[in-house]
Amino acid sequence: MEFRHLGRSGLKISEITYGNWITHGGQVEADAANACVRAALDAGITTFDTADVYAGGRAEEVLGKALAGERRSGIELFSKVYWPTGPGRNDRGLSRKHVLESIDASLSRLGTDYLDLYQAHRYDYETPLEETMSAFADVVRSGKALYIGVSEWRAEEIRAGKALADELGIPLVSNQPQYSALHRVPEAEVIPTSRELGISQIVFSPIAQGVLTGKYLPGQPVPEGSRATDEKGGGANMIARWLKDDVRERVQELKPIADDLGLTMATLAVAWVLQEENVAAAIIGASRPEQVTDNVKASGVRLDDDVKRRIDEVLAPVALTDPALTKSPDPRP
């Protein structure tokens, strides 16, 4: 396992990070989740990403129990706040009230005294940014989180957040966007802005919800038990955009490239995102330990320019690149 600095901070994280969106507390049972976490630890992964909203809080609980007994200073634990965690009007967003209540709830579920990174899960257009960053500053000063990050913020939002964080003297070091060889939306604006500001990307869905594994064949029904059939966890909605036959056909053209390198298609997809220097880590998820074992093989892989060009040429007709597609609950037109 190789490690990278998170932004311009001194914190190093494993470039393959284990995330439990969809899986823990939802798609897989606790025993399988524990086995996947154990496989991650055995493979050298030290960084774990979750969120308060995943599986209604159960994902944090499962991860906390799976990591119980590990040396706390030997792992990096990340969580997030924004999406609704209760029925009340203030059980959502990035208000001071919700941020300060949510950090305590996350720490309790995870069974820890602090997070290494606390992230704003989306930008909140209903709360002044000054209020949000002030609340995050109090979280850091209280010792409940060491660093601050954001997720799926637009370039101009990242810039404004970083300016306020600098004024408050708190380390805003990361952004967590969706990024893969199929979803290249951050490249136009978010990555250049982040590089300028000393902020890293911790990317999710590097294998495009499983499509880049090549298991979704053109003209064939989706495999039973795959993410495409997971209506409960939300995976089916996320993956739908990639299940068109033109995408599936293009993805199959990557198999000879992976074979030539002695890699599985999943490993190739994770390695592809790690070629971007602004990416500090690629988040992988798993429902089986062998998926973890396969994906961690991407750590340290260097793709030469010709290989990367071939991949990009194959996927260019179906890849998303428009920076306006950066996710946001922005109510503006």
PDB file of N, CA and C in Angstrom, residues 51-52 60 79-81 101-112 115 118:
ATOM      1  N   ALA A  51     -20.426   7.977   6.462  1.00  0.00           N
ATOM      2  CA  ALA A  51     -21.238   9.184   6.615  1.00  0.00           C
ATOM      3  C   ALA A  51     -22.402   8.878   7.537  1.00  0.00           C
ATOM      4  N   ASP A  52     -22.899   9.913   8.207  1.00  0.00           N
ATOM      5  CA  ASP A  52     -23.995   9.704   9.150  1.00  0.00           C
ATOM      6  C   ASP A  52     -25.271   9.219   8.491  1.00  0.00           C
ATOM      7  N   GLU A  60     -22.209   3.705  10.108  1.00  0.00           N
ATOM      8  CA  GLU A  60     -21.222   4.147  11.080  1.00  0.00           C
ATOM      9  C   GLU A  60     -21.101   3.149  12.229  1.00  0.00           C
ATOM     10  N   SER A  79     -15.898  10.913   8.306  1.00  0.00           N
ATOM     11  CA  SER A  79     -17.346  10.862   8.164  1.00  0.00           C
ATOM     12  C   SER A  79     -17.837  12.193   7.594  1.00  0.00           C
ATOM     13  N   LYS A  80     -19.170  12.309   7.457  1.00  0.00           N
ATOM     14  CA  LYS A  80     -19.740  13.459   6.765  1.00  0.00           C
ATOM     15  C   LYS A  80     -21.051  13.887   7.419  1.00  0.00           C
ATOM     16  N   VAL A  81     -21.445  15.124   7.095  1.00  0.00           N
ATOM     17  CA  VAL A  81     -22.691  15.692   7.589  1.00  0.00           C
ATOM     18  C   VAL A  81     -23.345  16.508   6.478  1.00  0.00           C
ATOM     19  N   GLU A 101     -24.559  18.944  16.531  1.00  0.00           N
ATOM     20  CA  GLU A 101     -25.266  17.750  17.011  1.00  0.00           C
ATOM     21  C   GLU A 101     -24.813  16.504  16.256  1.00  0.00           C
ATOM     22  N   SER A 102     -24.557  16.659  14.968  1.00  0.00           N
ATOM     23  CA  SER A 102     -24.222  15.498  14.145  1.00  0.00           C
ATOM     24  C   SER A 102     -22.837  14.945  14.450  1.00  0.00           C
ATOM     25  N   ILE A 103     -21.881  15.804  14.746  1.00  0.00           N
ATOM     26  CA  ILE A 103     -20.548  15.293  15.054  1.00  0.00           C
ATOM     27  C   ILE A 103     -20.602  14.412  16.302  1.00  0.00           C
ATOM     28  N   ASP A 104     -21.366  14.829  17.305  1.00  0.00           N
ATOM     29  CA  ASP A 104     -21.468  14.026  18.522  1.00  0.00           C
ATOM     30  C   ASP A 104     -22.141  12.685  18.234  1.00  0.00           C
ATOM     31  N   ALA A 105     -23.172  12.694  17.389  1.00  0.00           N
ATOM     32  CA  ALA A 105     -23.875  11.449  17.060  1.00  0.00           C
ATOM     33  C   ALA A 105     -22.965  10.503  16.273  1.00  0.00           C
ATOM     34  N   SER A 106     -22.189  11.057  15.349  1.00  0.00           N
ATOM     35  CA  SER A 106     -21.273  10.216  14.567  1.00  0.00           C
ATOM     36  C   SER A 106     -20.202   9.608  15.456  1.00  0.00           C
ATOM     37  N   LEU A 107     -19.630  10.406  16.352  1.00  0.00           N
ATOM     38  CA  LEU A 107     -18.603   9.884  17.247  1.00  0.00           C
ATOM     39  C   LEU A 107     -19.150   8.756  18.115  1.00  0.00           C
ATOM     40  N   SER A 108     -20.386   8.915  18.578  1.00  0.00           N
ATOM     41  CA  SER A 108     -21.003   7.884  19.409  1.00  0.00           C
ATOM     42  C   SER A 108     -21.192   6.594  18.621  1.00  0.00           C
ATOM     43  N   ARG A 109     -21.718   6.706  17.397  1.00  0.00           N
ATOM     44  CA  ARG A 109     -21.957   5.502  16.591  1.00  0.00           C
ATOM     45  C   ARG A 109     -20.653   4.809  16.215  1.00  0.00           C
ATOM     46  N   LEU A 110     -19.616   5.604  15.970  1.00  0.00           N
ATOM     47  CA  LEU A 110     -18.331   5.039  15.556  1.00  0.00           C
ATOM     48  C   LEU A 110     -17.490   4.569  16.745  1.00  0.00           C
ATOM     49  N   GLY A 111     -17.888   4.962  17.960  1.00  0.00           N
ATOM     50  CA  GLY A 111     -17.154   4.546  19.137  1.00  0.00           C
ATOM     51  C   GLY A 111     -15.765   5.141  19.218  1.00  0.00           C
ATOM     52  N   THR A 112     -15.651   6.423  18.886  1.00  0.00           N
ATOM     53  CA  THR A 112     -14.355   7.083  18.900  1.00  0.00           C
ATOM     54  C   THR A 112     -14.495   8.478  19.499  1.00  0.00           C
ATOM     55  N   LEU A 115     -12.693  12.347  14.854  1.00  0.00           N
ATOM     56  CA  LEU A 115     -12.550  11.972  13.456  1.00  0.00           C
ATOM     57  C   LEU A 115     -11.275  12.603  12.915  1.00  0.00           C
ATOM     58  N   TYR A 118     -13.690  15.495   8.905  1.00  0.00           N
ATOM     59  CA  TYR A 118     -15.139  15.690   8.945  1.00  0.00           C
ATOM     60  C   TYR A 118     -15.515  16.501   7.723  1.00  0.00           C
TER      61      TYR A 118
END
